[in-house]
CSV table of C-alpha atoms in Angstrom, one decimal:
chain,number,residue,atom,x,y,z
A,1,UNK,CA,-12.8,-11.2,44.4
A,2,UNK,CA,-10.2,-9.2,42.6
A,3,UNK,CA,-12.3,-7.2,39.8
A,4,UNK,CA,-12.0,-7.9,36.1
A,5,UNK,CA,-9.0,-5.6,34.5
A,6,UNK,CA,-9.9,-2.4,32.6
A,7,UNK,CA,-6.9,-2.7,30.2
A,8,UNK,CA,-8.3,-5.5,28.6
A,9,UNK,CA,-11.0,-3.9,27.3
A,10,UNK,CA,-8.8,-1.2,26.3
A,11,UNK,CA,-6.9,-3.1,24.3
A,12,UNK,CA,-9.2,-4.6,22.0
A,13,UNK,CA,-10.9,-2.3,19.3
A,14,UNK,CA,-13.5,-2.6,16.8
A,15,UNK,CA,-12.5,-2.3,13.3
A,16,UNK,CA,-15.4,-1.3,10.5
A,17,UNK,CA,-14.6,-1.8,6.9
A,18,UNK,CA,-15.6,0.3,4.2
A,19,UNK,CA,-19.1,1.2,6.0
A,20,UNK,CA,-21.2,2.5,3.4
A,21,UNK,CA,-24.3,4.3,5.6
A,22,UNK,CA,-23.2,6.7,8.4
A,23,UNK,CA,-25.8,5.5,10.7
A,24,UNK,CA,-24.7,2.3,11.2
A,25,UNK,CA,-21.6,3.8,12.6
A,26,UNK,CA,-23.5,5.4,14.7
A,27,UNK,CA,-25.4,2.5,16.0
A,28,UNK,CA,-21.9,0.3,16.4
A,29,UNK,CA,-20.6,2.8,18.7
A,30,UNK,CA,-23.0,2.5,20.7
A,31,UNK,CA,-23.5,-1.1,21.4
A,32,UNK,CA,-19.6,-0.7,22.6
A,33,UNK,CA,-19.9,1.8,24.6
A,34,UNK,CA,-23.0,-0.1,26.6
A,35,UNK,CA,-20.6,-3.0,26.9
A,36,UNK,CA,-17.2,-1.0,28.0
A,37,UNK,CA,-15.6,-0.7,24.7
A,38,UNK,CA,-14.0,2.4,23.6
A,39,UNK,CA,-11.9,1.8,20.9
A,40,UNK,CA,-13.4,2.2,17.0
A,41,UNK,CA,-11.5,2.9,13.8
A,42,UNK,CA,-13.3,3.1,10.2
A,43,UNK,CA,-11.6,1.5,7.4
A,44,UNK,CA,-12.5,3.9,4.2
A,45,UNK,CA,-16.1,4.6,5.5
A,46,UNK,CA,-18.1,6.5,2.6
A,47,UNK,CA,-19.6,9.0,5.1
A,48,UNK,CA,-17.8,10.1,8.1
A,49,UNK,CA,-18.2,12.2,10.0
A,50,UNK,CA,-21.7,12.8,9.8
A,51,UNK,CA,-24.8,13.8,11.3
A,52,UNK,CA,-26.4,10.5,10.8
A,53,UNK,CA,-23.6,8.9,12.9
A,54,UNK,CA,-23.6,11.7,15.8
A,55,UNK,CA,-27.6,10.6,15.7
A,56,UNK,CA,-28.1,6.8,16.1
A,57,UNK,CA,-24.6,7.2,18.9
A,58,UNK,CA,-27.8,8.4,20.9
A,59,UNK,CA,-24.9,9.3,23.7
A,60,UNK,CA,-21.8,7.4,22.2
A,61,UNK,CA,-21.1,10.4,20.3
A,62,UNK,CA,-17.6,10.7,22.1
A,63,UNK,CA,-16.3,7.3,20.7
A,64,UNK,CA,-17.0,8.9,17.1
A,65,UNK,CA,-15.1,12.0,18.0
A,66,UNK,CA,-12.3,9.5,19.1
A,67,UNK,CA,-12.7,7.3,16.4
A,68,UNK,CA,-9.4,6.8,14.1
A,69,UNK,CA,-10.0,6.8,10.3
A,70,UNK,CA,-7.1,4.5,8.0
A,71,UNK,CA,-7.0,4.5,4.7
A,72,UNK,CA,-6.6,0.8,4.5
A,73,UNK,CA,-7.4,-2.3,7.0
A,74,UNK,CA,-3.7,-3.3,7.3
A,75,UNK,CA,-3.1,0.5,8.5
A,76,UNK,CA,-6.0,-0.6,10.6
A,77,UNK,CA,-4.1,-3.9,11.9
A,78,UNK,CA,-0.3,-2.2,12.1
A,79,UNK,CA,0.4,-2.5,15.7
A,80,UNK,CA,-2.3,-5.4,16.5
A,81,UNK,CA,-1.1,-9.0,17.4
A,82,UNK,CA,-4.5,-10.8,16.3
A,83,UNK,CA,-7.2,-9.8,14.5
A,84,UNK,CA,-10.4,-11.6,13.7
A,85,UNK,CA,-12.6,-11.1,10.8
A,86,UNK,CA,-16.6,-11.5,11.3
A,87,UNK,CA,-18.3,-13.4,9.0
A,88,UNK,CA,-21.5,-15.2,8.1
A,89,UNK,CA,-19.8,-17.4,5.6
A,90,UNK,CA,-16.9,-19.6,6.8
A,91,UNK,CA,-14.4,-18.7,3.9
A,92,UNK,CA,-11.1,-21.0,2.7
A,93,UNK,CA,-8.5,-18.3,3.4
A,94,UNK,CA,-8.8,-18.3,7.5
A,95,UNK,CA,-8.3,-21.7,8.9
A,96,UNK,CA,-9.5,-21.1,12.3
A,97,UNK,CA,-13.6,-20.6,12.9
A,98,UNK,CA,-14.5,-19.4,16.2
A,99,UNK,CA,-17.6,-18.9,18.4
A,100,UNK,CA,-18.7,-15.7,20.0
A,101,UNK,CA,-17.8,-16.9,23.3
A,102,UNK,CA,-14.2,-18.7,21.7
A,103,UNK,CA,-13.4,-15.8,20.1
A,104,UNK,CA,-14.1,-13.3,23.7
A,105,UNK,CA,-11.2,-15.6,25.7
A,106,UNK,CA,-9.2,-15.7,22.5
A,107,UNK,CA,-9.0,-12.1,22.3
A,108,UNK,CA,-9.0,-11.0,26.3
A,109,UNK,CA,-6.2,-13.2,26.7
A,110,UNK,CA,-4.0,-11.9,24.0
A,111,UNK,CA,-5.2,-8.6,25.0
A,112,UNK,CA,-2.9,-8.4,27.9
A,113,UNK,CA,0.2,-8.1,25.6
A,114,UNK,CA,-1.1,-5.8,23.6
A,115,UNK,CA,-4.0,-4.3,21.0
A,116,UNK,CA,-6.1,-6.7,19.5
A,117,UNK,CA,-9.1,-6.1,16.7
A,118,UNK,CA,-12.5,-7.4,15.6
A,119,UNK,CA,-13.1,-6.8,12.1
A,120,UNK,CA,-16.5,-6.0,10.5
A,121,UNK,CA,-17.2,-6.2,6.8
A,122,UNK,CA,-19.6,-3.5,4.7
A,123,UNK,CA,-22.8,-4.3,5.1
A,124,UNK,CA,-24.1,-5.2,1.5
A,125,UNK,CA,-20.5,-7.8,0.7
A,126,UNK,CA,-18.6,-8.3,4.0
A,127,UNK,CA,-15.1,-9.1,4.1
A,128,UNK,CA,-13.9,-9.8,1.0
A,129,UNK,CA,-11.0,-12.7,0.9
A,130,UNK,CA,-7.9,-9.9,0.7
A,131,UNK,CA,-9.3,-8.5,4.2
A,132,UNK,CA,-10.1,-11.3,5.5
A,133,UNK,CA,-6.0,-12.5,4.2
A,134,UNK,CA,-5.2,-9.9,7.1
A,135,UNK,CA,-7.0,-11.8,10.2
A,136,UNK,CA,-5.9,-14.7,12.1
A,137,UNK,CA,-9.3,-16.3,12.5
A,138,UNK,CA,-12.8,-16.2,11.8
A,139,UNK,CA,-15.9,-15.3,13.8
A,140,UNK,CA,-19.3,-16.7,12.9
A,141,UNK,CA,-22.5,-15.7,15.1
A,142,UNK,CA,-25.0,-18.9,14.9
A,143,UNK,CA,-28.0,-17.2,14.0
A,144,UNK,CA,-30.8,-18.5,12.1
A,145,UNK,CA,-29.7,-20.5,8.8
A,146,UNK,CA,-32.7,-18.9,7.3
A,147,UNK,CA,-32.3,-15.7,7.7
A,148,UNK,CA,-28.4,-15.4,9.0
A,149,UNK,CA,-28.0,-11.8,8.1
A,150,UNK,CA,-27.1,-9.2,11.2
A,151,UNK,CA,-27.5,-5.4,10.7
A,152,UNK,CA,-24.0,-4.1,11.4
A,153,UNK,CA,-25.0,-2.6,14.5
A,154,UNK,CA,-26.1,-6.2,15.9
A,155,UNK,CA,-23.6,-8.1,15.1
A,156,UNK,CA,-21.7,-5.5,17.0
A,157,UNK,CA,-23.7,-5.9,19.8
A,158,UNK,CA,-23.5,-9.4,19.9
A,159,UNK,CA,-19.5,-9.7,20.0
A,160,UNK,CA,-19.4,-6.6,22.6
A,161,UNK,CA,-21.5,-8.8,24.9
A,162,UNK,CA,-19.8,-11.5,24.6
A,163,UNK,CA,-16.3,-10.1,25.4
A,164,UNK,CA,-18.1,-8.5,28.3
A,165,UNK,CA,-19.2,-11.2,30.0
A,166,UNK,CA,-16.3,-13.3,29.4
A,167,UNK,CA,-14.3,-10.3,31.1
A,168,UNK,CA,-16.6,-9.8,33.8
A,169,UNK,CA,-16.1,-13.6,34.8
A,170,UNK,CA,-12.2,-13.5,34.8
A,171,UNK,CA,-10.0,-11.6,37.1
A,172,UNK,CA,-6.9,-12.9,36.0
A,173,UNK,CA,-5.7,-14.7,32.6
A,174,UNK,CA,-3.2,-17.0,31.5
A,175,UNK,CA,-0.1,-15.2,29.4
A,176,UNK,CA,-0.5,-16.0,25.7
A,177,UNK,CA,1.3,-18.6,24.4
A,178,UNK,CA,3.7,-16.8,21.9
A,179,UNK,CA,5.5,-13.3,21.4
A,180,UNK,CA,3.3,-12.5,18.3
A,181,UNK,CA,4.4,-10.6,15.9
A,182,UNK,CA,2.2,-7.5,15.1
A,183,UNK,CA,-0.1,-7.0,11.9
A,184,UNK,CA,2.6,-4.9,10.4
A,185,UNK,CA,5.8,-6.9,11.4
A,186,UNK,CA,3.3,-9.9,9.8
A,187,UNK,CA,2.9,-8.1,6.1
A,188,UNK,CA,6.1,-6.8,5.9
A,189,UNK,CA,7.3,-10.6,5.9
A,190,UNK,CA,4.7,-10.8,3.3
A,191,UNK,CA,6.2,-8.1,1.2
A,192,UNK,CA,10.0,-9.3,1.5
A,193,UNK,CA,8.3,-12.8,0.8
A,194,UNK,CA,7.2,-11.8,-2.5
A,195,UNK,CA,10.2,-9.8,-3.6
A,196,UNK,CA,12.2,-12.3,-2.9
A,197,UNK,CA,10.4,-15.2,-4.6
A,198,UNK,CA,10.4,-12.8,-7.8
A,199,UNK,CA,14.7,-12.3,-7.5
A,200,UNK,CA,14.4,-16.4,-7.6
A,201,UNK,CA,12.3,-16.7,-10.5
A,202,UNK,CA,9.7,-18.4,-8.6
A,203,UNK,CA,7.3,-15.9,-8.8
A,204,UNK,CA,5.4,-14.4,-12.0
A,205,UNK,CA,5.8,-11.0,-11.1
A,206,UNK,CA,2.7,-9.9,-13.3
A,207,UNK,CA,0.5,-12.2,-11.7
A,208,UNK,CA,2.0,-13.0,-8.0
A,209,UNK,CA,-1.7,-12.6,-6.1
A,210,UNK,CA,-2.9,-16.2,-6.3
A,211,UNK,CA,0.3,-17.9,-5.2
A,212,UNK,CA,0.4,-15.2,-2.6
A,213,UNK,CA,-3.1,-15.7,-1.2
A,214,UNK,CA,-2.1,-19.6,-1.1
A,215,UNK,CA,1.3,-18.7,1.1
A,216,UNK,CA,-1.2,-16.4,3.4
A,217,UNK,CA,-3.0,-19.3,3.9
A,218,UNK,CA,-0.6,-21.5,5.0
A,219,UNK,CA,0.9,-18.7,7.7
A,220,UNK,CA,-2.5,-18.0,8.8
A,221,UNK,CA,-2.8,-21.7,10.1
A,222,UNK,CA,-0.6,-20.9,12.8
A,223,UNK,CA,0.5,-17.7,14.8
A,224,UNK,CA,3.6,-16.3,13.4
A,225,UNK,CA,6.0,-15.2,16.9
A,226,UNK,CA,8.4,-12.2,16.2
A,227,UNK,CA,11.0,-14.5,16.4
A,228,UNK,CA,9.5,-16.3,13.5
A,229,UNK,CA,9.2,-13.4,11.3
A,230,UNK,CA,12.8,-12.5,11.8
A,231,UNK,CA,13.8,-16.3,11.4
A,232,UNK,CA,12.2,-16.0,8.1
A,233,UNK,CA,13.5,-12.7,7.0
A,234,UNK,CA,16.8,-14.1,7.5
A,235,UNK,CA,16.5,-17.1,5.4
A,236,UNK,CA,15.0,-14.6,2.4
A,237,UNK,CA,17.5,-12.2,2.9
A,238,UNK,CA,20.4,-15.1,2.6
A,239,UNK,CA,18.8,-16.3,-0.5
A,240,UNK,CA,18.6,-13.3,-2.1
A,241,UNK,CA,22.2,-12.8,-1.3
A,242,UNK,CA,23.3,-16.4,-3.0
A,243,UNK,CA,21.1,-15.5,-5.8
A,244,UNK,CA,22.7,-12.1,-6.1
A,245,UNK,CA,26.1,-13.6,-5.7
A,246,UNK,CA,25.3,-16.3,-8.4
A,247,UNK,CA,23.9,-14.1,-11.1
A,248,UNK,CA,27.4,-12.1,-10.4
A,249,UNK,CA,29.9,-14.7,-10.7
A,250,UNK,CA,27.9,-15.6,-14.4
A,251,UNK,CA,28.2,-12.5,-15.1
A,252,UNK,CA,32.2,-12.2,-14.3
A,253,UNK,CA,32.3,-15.3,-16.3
A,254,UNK,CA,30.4,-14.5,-19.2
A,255,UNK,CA,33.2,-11.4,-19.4
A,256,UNK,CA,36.1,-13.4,-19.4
């Protein structure tokens, strides 16, 4: 039997958000590193590094010292072609909810193109909807509806095993169905989006978040290729261009 491929789990990293206790750090480190993984960046931890963390790694002290540190979660994202937030509450802004064991083939198999991330929220709020606006999906663990509340450390555990044993069962993979575009080719369409919906006077440009947030939505029911993106970016560029073009020829005319 040809063995499961170590890339995979090389390619897929564990994201923390805005961690507020240093030991729960820790802890996540090292439920991955008993199940293979390697790869850990903090999102705007309040503590880090500190001796808490180095203490409840017990041995996993190497993937701190590894351990990337962004100022934001789309820095996080940048070069990542999915990413799925985890989340006891199934929220409006992600269309797709996955399973444990959904979400392990869903991100081995995109994994072969290229990184992929599972997102954790701070312990006392989550994800809030902005960083959740960033993921492609949703994970939910089915734990007890009365008391459905993980400790960081276990729900990063229980996604780590998962993906484990879903790797440890495949030695090969289909190809993923699209040429995804990465996190940051993704919200840089956002950003032209947005500028260019203010040139037409479609957007408030005090108040553009809630009509953005509605057009992240609508994206995030579906995976947006490279192609796509560009696609896109060309259309907005064009229209800016005829706006541009319009507001000139007024202008010449207004002169005359």
């Amino acid at each position: 039997m040809t063995p499961a491929d170590p890339k995979l789990l090389a390619n897929i990293r564990i994201v923390l958000t805005r961690t507020s206790h240093p030991g729960n750090i820790g802890a996540a480190a090292r439920a991955m590193k008993t199940m293979g993984l390697a790869q850990l960046v903090l999102v705007d931890p309040a503590v880090f590094p500190n001796s808490q963390a180095d203490a409840m790694a017990s041995g996993a002290t190497d993937l701190l010292a590894q351990a990337r540190v962004c100022a934001t979660l789309a820095e996080a994202l940048a070069d990542t072609t999915l990413a799925l937030g985890v989340s006891a509450r199934r929220r409006d802004i992600v269309a797709e909810v996955l399973t444990p064991p959904e979400a392990s083939v869903r991100l081995l198999t995109e994994a072969q193109a290229g990184p992929v991330a599972l997102v954790f929220g701070n312990e006392t709020s989550g994800l809030s909807n902005e960083e959740l606006s960033l993921c492609q999906g949703l994970v939910t663990i089915a734990a007890n509806p009365d008391y459905s509340s993980l400790n960081l450390a276990a729900a990063v555990q229980v996604l780590s095993y998962e993906i484990r044993q879903t790797w440890l069962r495949h030695a090969s993979w289909p190809q993923p169905d699209v040429d995804a575009a990465t996190g940051d080719e993704v919200e840089k369409l956002y950003g032209h989006l947005e500028t260019a919906l203010a040139e037409l006077e479609f957007l408030n440009r005090g108040s553009p978040g809630k009509l953005m947030l509605k057009l992240r939505r609508l994206f995030a029911r579906t995976r947006l290729a490279k192609e796509e993106v560009n696609i896109l970016r060309g259309i907005l560029t064009a229209a800016q261009g005829a706006k541009a073009a319009a507001r000139r020829a007024g202008t010449a005319v207004h002169n005359d």
